[in-house]
Short mmCIF file of C-alpha atoms in Angstrom, two decimals:
data_model
loop_
_atom_site.label_atom_id
_atom_site.label_comp_id
_atom_site.label_asym_id
_atom_site.label_seq_id
_atom_site.Cartn_x
_atom_site.Cartn_y
_atom_site.Cartn_z
CA MET A 158 30.10 -50.62 7.74
CA LEU A 159 29.14 -47.22 7.68
CA ARG A 160 25.36 -47.54 7.12
CA LYS A 161 25.53 -49.83 9.76
CA ILE A 162 26.88 -47.28 12.54
CA ARG A 163 24.29 -44.30 10.84
CA ILE A 164 21.73 -46.93 11.89
CA ALA A 165 22.55 -47.49 14.72
CA ALA A 166 23.26 -44.24 16.24
CA ALA A 167 19.65 -42.90 14.54
CA VAL A 168 17.67 -45.89 16.30
CA VAL A 169 19.29 -44.34 19.41
CA CYS A 170 18.62 -41.19 19.43
CA PHE A 171 15.37 -41.60 17.92
CA THR A 172 14.36 -43.98 20.50
CA LEU A 173 15.43 -41.38 23.65
CA ILE A 174 14.02 -38.39 21.86
CA THR A 175 10.58 -40.43 21.37
CA LEU A 176 10.98 -41.97 25.42
CA LEU A 177 11.53 -37.84 26.58
CA PHE A 178 8.25 -37.37 24.92
CA LEU A 179 6.53 -40.27 26.53
CA ASP A 180 7.86 -40.66 29.61
CA PHE A 181 5.24 -38.62 32.12
CA THR A 182 7.90 -39.75 35.56
CA GLY A 183 10.03 -37.24 34.43
CA MET A 184 13.12 -39.44 34.93
CA LEU A 185 14.51 -39.77 31.43
CA HIS A 186 15.02 -36.36 31.00
CA ALA A 187 17.59 -35.97 33.70
CA TRP A 188 19.75 -38.31 31.21
CA PHE A 189 18.67 -37.68 28.20
CA GLY A 190 17.12 -34.56 27.85
CA TRP A 191 20.18 -32.88 26.03
CA LEU A 192 18.69 -34.69 22.74
CA ALA A 193 16.31 -32.35 22.88
CA LYS A 194 18.32 -29.15 22.85
CA ILE A 195 20.68 -30.46 20.38
CA GLN A 196 18.02 -30.17 17.72
CA PHE A 197 18.33 -27.33 15.44
CA LEU A 198 15.37 -24.71 16.12
CA PRO A 199 15.34 -25.09 19.80
CA ALA A 200 18.97 -24.34 19.51
CA LEU A 201 18.68 -21.47 17.43
CA LEU A 202 15.79 -19.84 19.87
CA ALA A 203 17.64 -20.35 22.70
CA LEU A 204 20.66 -19.00 21.11
CA ASN A 205 22.84 -21.57 21.90
CA ALA A 206 25.95 -20.66 20.36
CA GLY A 207 27.82 -23.78 20.87
CA VAL A 208 25.10 -26.32 19.69
CA ILE A 209 24.31 -24.27 16.77
CA VAL A 210 28.59 -24.03 15.76
CA PHE A 211 28.18 -28.42 16.23
CA LEU A 212 25.55 -28.53 13.87
CA VAL A 213 27.02 -26.39 11.00
CA ALA A 214 30.53 -27.62 11.69
CA LEU A 215 28.99 -31.46 11.57
CA THR A 216 27.30 -30.77 8.31
CA LEU A 217 30.32 -28.99 6.62
CA LEU A 218 31.95 -31.96 8.14
CA PHE A 219 30.12 -35.11 7.29
CA GLY A 220 27.13 -33.71 5.32
CA ARG A 221 23.36 -33.62 6.13
CA VAL A 222 23.95 -36.35 9.32
CA TYR A 223 21.67 -34.25 11.23
CA CYS A 224 18.71 -35.11 9.02
CA SER A 225 19.34 -38.79 8.90
CA VAL A 226 20.51 -39.63 12.73
CA ILE A 227 19.93 -36.83 15.25
CA CYS A 228 16.31 -35.29 14.01
CA PRO A 229 13.36 -37.62 15.11
CA LEU A 230 11.30 -36.70 12.23
CA GLY A 231 13.99 -37.67 9.77
CA VAL A 232 14.31 -40.81 11.21
CA PHE A 233 11.07 -41.21 11.16
CA GLN A 234 10.56 -41.02 7.78
CA ASP A 235 13.58 -43.54 7.21
CA VAL A 236 11.09 -45.83 9.63
CA VAL A 237 7.80 -45.62 7.09
CA SER A 238 10.36 -45.70 4.16
CA ARG A 239 12.03 -49.08 5.00
CA ILE A 240 8.42 -50.47 6.33
CA ALA A 241 6.92 -49.36 2.69
CA GLY A 242 10.44 -51.07 1.00
CA LYS A 243 9.26 -54.28 2.70
CA ARG A 244 6.05 -54.70 -0.17
CA LYS A 245 8.07 -53.09 -2.99
CA LYS A 246 11.66 -52.73 -3.62
CA ASN A 247 13.90 -50.34 -5.88
CA ARG A 248 10.95 -48.22 -5.97
CA PHE A 249 13.01 -44.63 -5.59
CA SER A 250 13.85 -43.06 -8.99
CA TYR A 251 16.41 -39.38 -9.26
CA SER A 252 14.05 -36.41 -9.64
CA PRO A 253 15.30 -32.65 -9.98
CA ALA A 254 15.08 -30.68 -7.05
CA VAL A 255 12.05 -28.14 -6.60
CA SER A 256 14.20 -25.13 -5.67
CA TRP A 257 11.43 -22.74 -5.93
CA LEU A 258 9.58 -24.63 -3.63
CA ARG A 259 12.11 -25.46 -1.21
CA TYR A 260 13.47 -21.69 -1.18
CA GLY A 261 10.06 -20.31 -0.90
CA VAL A 262 9.10 -22.55 2.21
CA LEU A 263 12.44 -21.24 3.67
CA ALA A 264 12.00 -18.00 3.07
CA VAL A 265 8.17 -18.03 4.63
CA PHE A 266 10.09 -19.65 7.37
CA VAL A 267 12.69 -16.68 7.90
CA LEU A 268 10.04 -14.17 7.60
CA SER A 269 7.65 -15.67 9.98
CA PHE A 270 10.56 -15.94 12.52
CA ALA A 271 11.57 -12.63 11.93
CA PHE A 272 7.85 -10.92 12.41
CA GLY A 273 7.09 -13.12 15.27
CA ALA A 274 4.64 -15.49 13.81
CA MET A 275 5.77 -18.69 15.73
CA ALA A 276 2.87 -20.36 14.98
CA VAL A 277 3.57 -20.64 11.14
CA VAL A 278 7.73 -21.34 12.42
CA ALA A 279 6.01 -24.25 14.65
CA LEU A 280 3.99 -25.77 11.60
CA LEU A 281 7.43 -26.08 9.53
CA ALA A 282 9.77 -26.98 12.45
CA PRO A 283 10.50 -30.82 12.15
CA TYR A 284 11.42 -31.17 15.55
CA SER A 285 8.29 -29.22 16.69
CA SER A 286 6.28 -31.63 14.63
CA TYR A 287 7.65 -34.86 15.72
CA GLY A 288 6.92 -33.86 19.38
CA ARG A 289 3.37 -33.03 18.57
CA ILE A 290 2.67 -36.42 16.76
CA VAL A 291 3.89 -38.54 19.77
CA SER A 292 2.39 -36.23 22.53
CA SER A 293 -0.88 -36.18 20.85
CA LEU A 294 -1.04 -39.38 18.76
CA PHE A 295 1.52 -41.92 20.84
CA ALA A 296 1.07 -40.58 24.51
CA PRO A 297 -2.33 -41.73 24.83
CA VAL A 298 -1.47 -45.34 23.48
CA TYR A 299 1.50 -45.57 25.45
CA GLN A 300 -0.62 -44.32 28.70
CA TRP A 301 -3.38 -46.82 28.22
CA PHE A 302 -0.63 -49.97 27.97
CA ASN A 303 0.84 -47.91 31.27
CA ASN A 304 -2.89 -48.23 32.94
CA LEU A 305 -3.27 -51.62 31.83
CA PHE A 306 -0.12 -52.95 33.50
CA ALA A 307 -1.02 -50.94 36.47
CA TYR A 308 -4.18 -52.75 36.62
CA LEU A 309 -2.82 -56.17 36.48
CA ALA A 310 -0.36 -55.31 38.81
CA GLU A 311 -2.34 -54.42 41.40
CA ARG A 312 -4.22 -57.85 40.72
CA ALA A 313 -1.18 -59.19 41.94
CA ASP A 314 -0.30 -57.31 44.73
CA SER A 315 1.91 -55.11 42.64
CA TYR A 316 2.39 -51.48 42.37
CA ALA A 317 5.42 -51.16 40.06
CA PHE A 318 2.99 -49.19 37.84
CA TYR A 319 0.56 -46.27 38.63
CA THR A 320 -2.19 -44.92 36.49
CA VAL A 321 -2.36 -41.82 34.82
CA ASP A 322 -5.50 -39.98 33.48
CA VAL A 323 -5.57 -40.12 29.51
CA TRP A 324 -7.40 -36.91 28.31
CA LEU A 325 -7.21 -34.93 25.18
CA LYS A 326 -5.20 -31.94 26.16
CA GLY A 327 -5.76 -29.71 22.86
CA PHE A 328 -8.63 -30.51 20.22
CA ALA A 329 -6.66 -27.91 17.62
CA THR A 330 -3.44 -29.28 18.24
CA PHE A 331 -4.55 -32.95 18.19
CA GLY A 332 -5.82 -32.06 14.16
CA VAL A 333 -2.71 -30.49 13.49
CA ALA A 334 -0.67 -33.32 14.88
CA LEU A 335 -3.41 -35.52 12.64
CA ALA A 336 -3.11 -33.97 10.02
CA THR A 337 0.89 -33.43 10.38
CA PHE A 338 1.19 -37.41 10.81
CA ILE A 339 -0.92 -38.34 7.67
CA VAL A 340 0.47 -35.99 5.35
CA LEU A 341 4.12 -37.48 6.29
CA PHE A 342 3.10 -40.98 6.12
CA VAL A 343 1.72 -40.35 2.66
CA LEU A 344 5.09 -38.73 1.07
CA THR A 345 7.07 -40.96 2.84
CA TRP A 346 5.55 -44.39 1.88
CA ARG A 347 4.85 -43.14 -1.96
CA ASN A 348 8.54 -40.94 -2.02
CA GLY A 349 10.74 -41.55 0.84
CA ARG A 350 12.44 -38.41 1.97
CA THR A 351 10.37 -35.81 -0.26
CA TYR A 352 9.34 -33.69 2.79
CA CYS A 353 12.57 -33.13 3.83
CA ASN A 354 14.03 -32.12 0.43
CA THR A 355 11.10 -30.30 -0.68
CA VAL A 356 9.27 -28.97 2.43
CA CYS A 357 11.46 -28.84 5.62
CA PRO A 358 13.39 -25.29 6.42
CA VAL A 359 15.97 -26.97 8.41
CA GLY A 360 16.80 -29.71 5.77
CA THR A 361 17.37 -26.91 3.27
CA VAL A 362 19.66 -24.65 5.26
CA LEU A 363 21.30 -27.65 5.82
CA GLY A 364 21.43 -28.74 2.17
CA LEU A 365 23.15 -25.54 1.34
CA LEU A 366 25.92 -26.31 3.74
CA SER A 367 26.40 -29.90 2.52
CA GLN A 368 27.02 -28.89 -0.71
CA TYR A 369 30.43 -28.09 0.60
CA SER A 370 31.02 -30.72 3.09
CA LEU A 371 34.29 -32.52 3.45
CA PHE A 372 32.86 -36.35 3.22
CA ARG A 373 30.67 -36.83 1.20
CA PRO A 374 29.06 -39.98 -1.41
CA VAL A 375 31.59 -40.18 -4.50
CA ILE A 376 30.52 -42.30 -7.57
CA ASP A 377 33.56 -43.72 -9.59
CA THR A 378 32.62 -43.24 -13.24
CA GLU A 379 35.43 -46.09 -14.07
CA LYS A 380 33.55 -49.04 -12.19
CA CYS A 381 30.14 -47.51 -12.43
CA ASN A 382 28.03 -49.38 -15.15
CA SER A 383 24.78 -46.87 -15.24
CA CYS A 384 22.62 -50.17 -13.72
CA GLY A 385 20.68 -47.57 -11.63
CA LEU A 386 20.28 -49.32 -8.56
CA CYS A 387 21.61 -46.89 -6.68
CA ALA A 388 19.53 -44.61 -7.56
CA ARG A 389 16.03 -46.86 -7.33
CA ASN A 390 17.07 -47.04 -3.57
CA CYS A 391 17.84 -43.59 -2.92
CA LYS A 392 15.44 -42.22 -0.67
CA ALA A 393 16.20 -38.26 -0.97
CA ALA A 394 15.96 -38.96 -4.94
CA CYS A 395 19.42 -37.05 -5.25
CA ILE A 396 21.47 -39.24 -7.18
CA ASP A 397 21.37 -39.39 -10.93
CA ALA A 398 22.74 -42.29 -12.14
CA LYS A 399 22.70 -41.40 -16.16
CA ASN A 400 24.66 -38.35 -15.69
CA HIS A 401 26.88 -40.07 -12.55
CA THR A 402 25.73 -36.73 -10.37
CA ILE A 403 24.62 -36.79 -6.91
CA ASP A 404 22.81 -33.65 -5.72
CA TYR A 405 24.43 -32.98 -2.11
CA SER A 406 22.17 -30.47 -1.19
CA ARG A 407 19.48 -32.96 -1.08
CA CYS A 408 21.59 -36.14 0.04
CA VAL A 409 20.94 -37.12 3.90
CA THR A 410 24.01 -39.12 3.94
CA CYS A 411 21.89 -42.24 4.74
CA MET A 412 24.79 -44.47 3.31
CA ASP A 413 21.97 -46.36 1.55
CA CYS A 414 23.31 -46.20 -2.07
CA LEU A 415 26.83 -47.76 -0.81
CA GLU A 416 25.49 -50.73 0.50
CA LYS A 417 23.31 -51.25 -2.98
CA CYS A 418 25.72 -51.36 -5.08
CA ARG A 419 27.20 -54.54 -6.09
CA HIS A 420 30.50 -53.15 -8.25
CA HIS A 421 31.67 -50.87 -4.97
CA ALA A 422 31.37 -47.49 -7.53
CA ILE A 423 30.12 -45.34 -4.36
CA ARG A 424 32.53 -44.58 -1.82
CA TYR A 425 32.20 -42.04 1.10
CA ASP A 426 35.31 -39.87 0.28
CA TRP A 427 36.57 -36.55 1.23
CA ARG A 428 36.11 -33.76 -1.56
CA ARG A 429 39.63 -33.77 -2.41
CA GLY A 430 39.60 -37.41 -3.33
CA ALA A 431 36.49 -36.71 -4.93
CA ALA A 432 38.05 -33.96 -7.55
CA GLN A 433 41.59 -36.16 -8.05
CA SER A 434 39.23 -38.97 -9.62
CA ASN A 435 38.56 -36.39 -12.22
CA LYS A 436 34.55 -35.76 -10.79
CA THR A 437 32.61 -32.67 -12.14
CA GLU A 438 31.06 -30.58 -9.83
CA HIS A 439 27.33 -29.08 -10.67
CA PRO A 440 27.57 -25.14 -10.58
CA GLU A 441 23.98 -24.78 -8.78
CA THR A 442 23.15 -28.34 -6.29
CA GLY A 443 27.13 -28.88 -5.71
CA ALA A 444 26.44 -32.42 -7.26
CA VAL A 445 29.62 -34.34 -7.89
CA GLU A 446 29.99 -37.26 -10.44
CA GLY A 447 30.75 -40.61 -9.33
CA GLY A 448 0.00 -68.10 14.84
CA ALA A 449 -0.31 -64.43 14.11
CA HIS A 450 -4.20 -64.61 14.10
CA VAL A 451 -4.39 -65.65 17.69
CA SER A 452 -2.39 -63.18 18.74
CA ARG A 453 -4.27 -60.55 17.09
CA ARG A 454 -7.31 -61.79 18.85
CA ASN A 455 -6.02 -61.56 22.05
CA PHE A 456 -4.56 -58.55 21.61
CA PHE A 457 -7.92 -56.80 20.33
CA THR A 458 -9.68 -58.63 23.72
CA ALA A 459 -7.35 -57.40 26.13
CA THR A 460 -7.63 -53.83 24.87
CA ALA A 461 -11.56 -53.88 24.70
CA LEU A 462 -11.30 -54.99 28.43
CA PHE A 463 -9.03 -52.51 29.54
CA ALA A 464 -11.22 -49.44 27.53
CA VAL A 465 -14.33 -50.86 29.18
CA SER A 466 -12.51 -50.97 32.79
CA ASN A 467 -11.23 -47.43 32.51
CA VAL A 468 -15.02 -45.96 31.21
CA LEU A 469 -16.36 -48.26 34.34
CA LYS A 470 -13.60 -46.15 36.67
CA ALA A 471 -14.09 -43.29 34.94
CA GLN A 472 -17.84 -43.26 35.88
CA GLU A 473 -17.11 -44.41 39.53
CA LYS A 474 -15.01 -41.22 39.78
CA LYS A 475 -17.77 -38.66 38.69
CA VAL A 476 -19.67 -39.77 41.55
CA ASP A 477 -19.47 -38.52 44.85
CA GLY A 478 -19.46 -41.30 47.53
CA GLY A 479 -22.09 -42.90 45.29
CA LEU A 480 -24.62 -40.38 45.99
CA ALA A 481 -23.86 -37.38 43.62
CA GLU A 482 -22.89 -36.54 40.34
CA ILE A 483 -19.64 -34.21 40.32
CA GLU A 484 -19.67 -31.77 37.35
CA ASP A 485 -16.52 -31.38 35.27
CA LYS A 486 -15.39 -27.81 35.71
CA LYS A 487 -14.99 -25.23 33.12
CA ILE A 488 -11.93 -23.30 32.46
CA PRO A 489 -12.88 -19.68 33.24
CA ASP A 490 -12.58 -16.65 31.18
CA ARG A 491 -9.41 -15.55 31.96
CA MET A 492 -8.06 -11.88 30.21
CA THR A 493 -4.67 -12.80 30.48
CA PRO A 494 -3.22 -16.71 30.08
CA ILE A 495 -1.24 -17.92 32.45
CA VAL A 496 2.53 -18.99 31.32
CA PRO A 497 4.58 -21.19 33.01
CA PRO A 498 7.12 -19.92 36.03
CA GLY A 499 10.40 -19.47 34.36
CA SER A 500 9.18 -18.07 31.24
CA LEU A 501 9.67 -14.61 32.13
CA SER A 502 6.64 -13.17 30.37
CA ALA A 503 4.16 -13.99 27.84
CA ARG A 504 6.01 -11.91 25.08
CA ASN A 505 9.25 -14.00 25.82
CA MET A 506 7.08 -17.55 25.71
CA ALA A 507 5.54 -16.56 22.37
CA GLN A 508 8.97 -15.47 20.82
CA HIS A 509 11.13 -18.74 22.13
CA CYS A 510 8.65 -21.45 22.10
CA THR A 511 8.67 -24.15 19.34
CA THR A 512 5.34 -25.51 20.54
CA CYS A 513 7.02 -29.03 21.00
CA GLN A 514 4.96 -29.94 23.36
CA LEU A 515 7.66 -31.52 25.69
CA CYS A 516 6.63 -29.44 28.70
CA VAL A 517 3.36 -30.27 28.46
CA SER A 518 3.89 -34.54 28.16
CA ALA A 519 6.58 -33.89 31.45
CA CYS A 520 4.15 -31.74 33.50
CA PRO A 521 3.21 -34.21 36.46
CA ASN A 522 0.24 -32.14 37.34
CA GLN A 523 -1.53 -31.88 34.45
CA VAL A 524 -2.01 -28.57 34.87
CA LEU A 525 0.07 -27.28 30.98
CA ARG A 526 -1.93 -27.86 27.64
CA PRO A 527 -1.58 -26.17 24.42
CA SER A 528 -3.24 -23.09 23.74
CA SER A 529 -5.96 -22.73 21.10
CA ASP A 530 -5.63 -18.47 20.73
CA LEU A 531 -4.10 -17.87 17.11
CA LYS A 532 -1.85 -15.36 18.45
CA VAL A 533 -0.11 -17.85 20.51
CA PHE A 534 -1.28 -21.44 18.57
CA MET A 535 -0.29 -24.62 20.07
CA GLN A 536 1.92 -22.68 23.14
CA PRO A 537 1.82 -24.24 26.07
CA GLU A 538 -0.56 -22.38 28.67
CA MET A 539 -1.64 -23.18 32.20
CA SER A 540 -5.22 -24.42 33.41
CA TYR A 541 -6.02 -25.76 36.71
CA GLU A 542 -9.33 -27.86 36.05
CA ARG A 543 -6.95 -30.56 36.70
CA GLY A 544 -4.35 -29.73 39.03
CA TYR A 545 -2.30 -27.30 40.26
CA CYS A 546 0.95 -26.26 39.96
CA ARG A 547 3.01 -27.36 42.96
CA PRO A 548 5.45 -25.08 44.29
CA GLU A 549 8.21 -28.02 44.87
CA CYS A 550 7.73 -29.11 41.02
CA VAL A 551 10.00 -26.95 38.38
CA LYS A 552 9.76 -29.83 35.71
CA CYS A 553 8.72 -27.85 32.79
CA SER A 554 11.82 -25.56 33.10
CA GLU A 555 14.08 -28.84 33.19
CA VAL A 556 12.74 -29.92 29.72
CA CYS A 557 12.05 -26.77 27.97
CA PRO A 558 15.15 -27.02 24.96
CA ALA A 559 14.25 -23.64 23.39
CA GLY A 560 14.54 -21.17 26.58
CA ALA A 561 10.82 -20.13 26.57
CA ILE A 562 11.14 -21.48 30.06
CA ARG A 563 14.04 -21.03 31.85
CA PRO A 564 15.43 -23.18 34.54
CA ILE A 565 14.31 -22.24 37.78
CA THR A 566 14.97 -23.42 41.34
CA VAL A 567 12.58 -24.55 43.83
CA ALA A 568 13.36 -21.38 45.67
CA ASP A 569 12.67 -19.80 42.71
CA LYS A 570 9.45 -20.68 42.18
CA SER A 571 8.15 -19.81 45.49
CA ALA A 572 8.79 -16.23 44.75
CA ILE A 573 7.41 -15.85 40.74
CA GLN A 574 4.37 -14.28 40.77
CA ILE A 575 2.79 -15.73 37.41
CA GLY A 576 -0.93 -14.35 38.49
CA HIS A 577 -3.16 -13.64 41.28
CA ALA A 578 -6.54 -15.18 42.71
CA VAL A 579 -9.70 -13.55 42.01
CA TRP A 580 -12.74 -14.28 44.38
CA ILE A 581 -16.00 -14.67 42.79
CA LYS A 582 -18.60 -13.82 45.28
CA GLU A 583 -21.52 -15.08 43.31
CA ASN A 584 -20.04 -18.82 42.75
CA CYS A 585 -19.00 -18.89 46.64
CA VAL A 586 -20.85 -22.20 48.23
CA VAL A 587 -20.97 -19.92 51.24
CA ASN A 588 -23.25 -17.42 49.49
CA THR A 589 -25.23 -20.60 47.28
CA ASP A 590 -25.67 -23.09 49.62
CA HIS A 591 -24.82 -21.03 52.69
CA VAL A 592 -22.30 -23.57 54.79
CA ASP A 593 -19.05 -22.98 55.44
CA CYS A 594 -15.71 -23.65 53.11
CA GLY A 595 -12.85 -22.38 53.26
CA ASN A 596 -11.05 -24.95 51.43
CA CYS A 597 -9.04 -22.02 49.10
CA ALA A 598 -7.35 -20.62 52.04
CA ARG A 599 -6.63 -24.26 53.99
CA HIS A 600 -4.52 -25.11 50.99
CA CYS A 601 -2.96 -21.95 49.57
CA PRO A 602 0.71 -22.93 49.99
CA THR A 603 1.59 -19.08 50.40
CA GLY A 604 -1.16 -18.15 52.85
CA ALA A 605 -2.23 -15.55 50.80
CA ILE A 606 -5.79 -15.96 51.33
CA GLN A 607 -7.55 -15.40 54.84
CA MET A 608 -11.03 -16.42 55.70
CA VAL A 609 -12.79 -13.00 57.10
CA PRO A 610 -16.84 -12.68 58.49
CA MET A 611 -18.88 -11.84 55.62
CA ASN A 612 -20.53 -8.93 58.21
CA ALA A 613 -17.71 -7.52 60.07
CA ASP A 614 -20.59 -6.99 62.80
CA VAL A 615 -21.61 -10.33 63.43
CA MET A 616 -18.75 -12.53 64.58
CA ASP A 617 -20.61 -15.58 64.03
CA SER A 618 -21.23 -14.93 60.19
CA PRO A 619 -19.98 -17.44 57.32
CA LYS A 620 -16.91 -16.37 56.84
CA ILE A 621 -15.48 -15.29 52.91
CA PRO A 622 -12.02 -15.52 51.38
CA VAL A 623 -10.01 -12.17 51.25
CA VAL A 624 -6.67 -12.53 48.97
CA ASN A 625 -3.81 -10.69 49.47
CA ALA A 626 -2.13 -10.17 45.94
CA GLU A 627 0.91 -9.65 47.24
CA ARG A 628 1.65 -12.81 48.82
CA CYS A 629 -0.03 -14.88 45.91
CA ILE A 630 1.63 -16.45 43.38
CA GLY A 631 -0.94 -17.68 41.15
CA CYS A 632 -0.24 -21.70 42.06
CA GLY A 633 -4.07 -22.25 41.20
CA ALA A 634 -4.35 -24.86 44.35
CA CYS A 635 -7.49 -22.52 45.44
CA GLU A 636 -8.90 -22.55 41.87
CA ASN A 637 -8.55 -26.27 41.24
CA LEU A 638 -9.77 -27.17 45.13
CA CYS A 639 -12.67 -25.26 45.23
CA PRO A 640 -15.84 -27.14 45.30
CA SER A 641 -18.02 -24.69 43.12
CA ARG A 642 -19.12 -26.22 40.19
CA PRO A 643 -18.89 -25.78 36.72
CA PHE A 644 -16.51 -22.61 37.69
CA SER A 645 -14.61 -22.35 40.84
CA ALA A 646 -15.51 -19.48 42.95
CA ILE A 647 -11.88 -18.28 42.71
CA TYR A 648 -9.82 -18.41 39.99
CA VAL A 649 -6.35 -16.74 38.87
CA GLU A 650 -5.80 -14.10 36.75
CA GLY A 651 -2.17 -14.20 34.60
CA HIS A 652 0.15 -12.13 34.72
CA ALA A 653 1.82 -10.70 31.21
CA VAL A 654 4.87 -9.81 32.84
CA HIS A 655 5.86 -12.25 35.89
CA ARG A 656 6.92 -10.69 39.16
CA ILE A 657 9.28 -11.38 42.21
CA ILE A 658 8.00 -10.99 45.49
#
């Protein structure tokens, strides 16, 4: 019964957290965004004392329940392990703890955190790793299927779905996510929870606490016949059936052993009950005794047709009225990267961001993408090739669980200056093509751009933009909507510290 409750809770948490990274409408975050905020590292970075106390108390009471229910990366490993178990049952065995590796990784994690090397912290954090996997690997597939449904619905005169652009937001981040996925998949397929008990720093910290948990699995030596069935089904490899011991620092409280034991020799009991049963505790680990082919063909056919239709549509979008090819915009060389409104400064973003990519996934305007700069590797930065930061949108500040982007209102956003526009005379179509434009001034939401005659002495001379840097908020509307290619004639230079105007 306990195992079924644990699995049900894990499925709900895992599904909802995954959907948070897949949902491009932003609807789910209002209801279930708190699931991201109760993850260990985001709560620590946000200095959310309530969540931290809750997770510590939960571990001291019930063991590493966080790893088997709340942590999405842990549940993901359980899913892979369960699939692998269909091919080969009773495939695990007890192995001693690799303490030097566990505590060595934890030391690297703590030192990186202390010295501000957040890229290393983000690489090791389980929640961030899972977020990158979903955002980089699963989200494009999800969006492709959404576009397929939108295409089919449109043919049926229904607009229940709408298409979204599917694009690679960061090649380096995609590579990290793919490598993480492959390593985790191989480790889990072969040895279960190896990553959680030898690499994951959060698992190591909670393992230190779980040695003192009030409730824990207990082996009854009077009923146990040392068959080893529990150990062969323990994906944490923490049950030593020969010596009737359990390494509680590695036990993730999955309850699999309780169900597998045919003699009911393992029970989930409280610590005093274990002590009264003549169980001994290990001084270091805290261990205590006691029609398929047709479906596939149809699927691949539909996928191929959908891919071809997307390619054709993409080609249609690259021409202007079917006459001229539209060249893609290139990212300008900014001296200071732009970080989202609410992040306060580039320094605050660098110190608090877990690079989970939740804000990147939730951005409806496709402005955020992970950075390739090693100093702030995989942290979100803004660029305006595909859209601009609309003044009425505060989605990224609503979903950030770590305090890297603080919650702001629409009114706040209109007063936050994250950068200022800079005009490049050589790129402007007024000079290159000798035509009137004014696109940047027409679409500036704050009226920070005015068009003035190029030659003050000739009133009918072509007009060029002049930027009022005091009124500009750096939203990027001018940069995005500028017709110049491949570089815009006006771009936004970021501010290291945001200002209020």
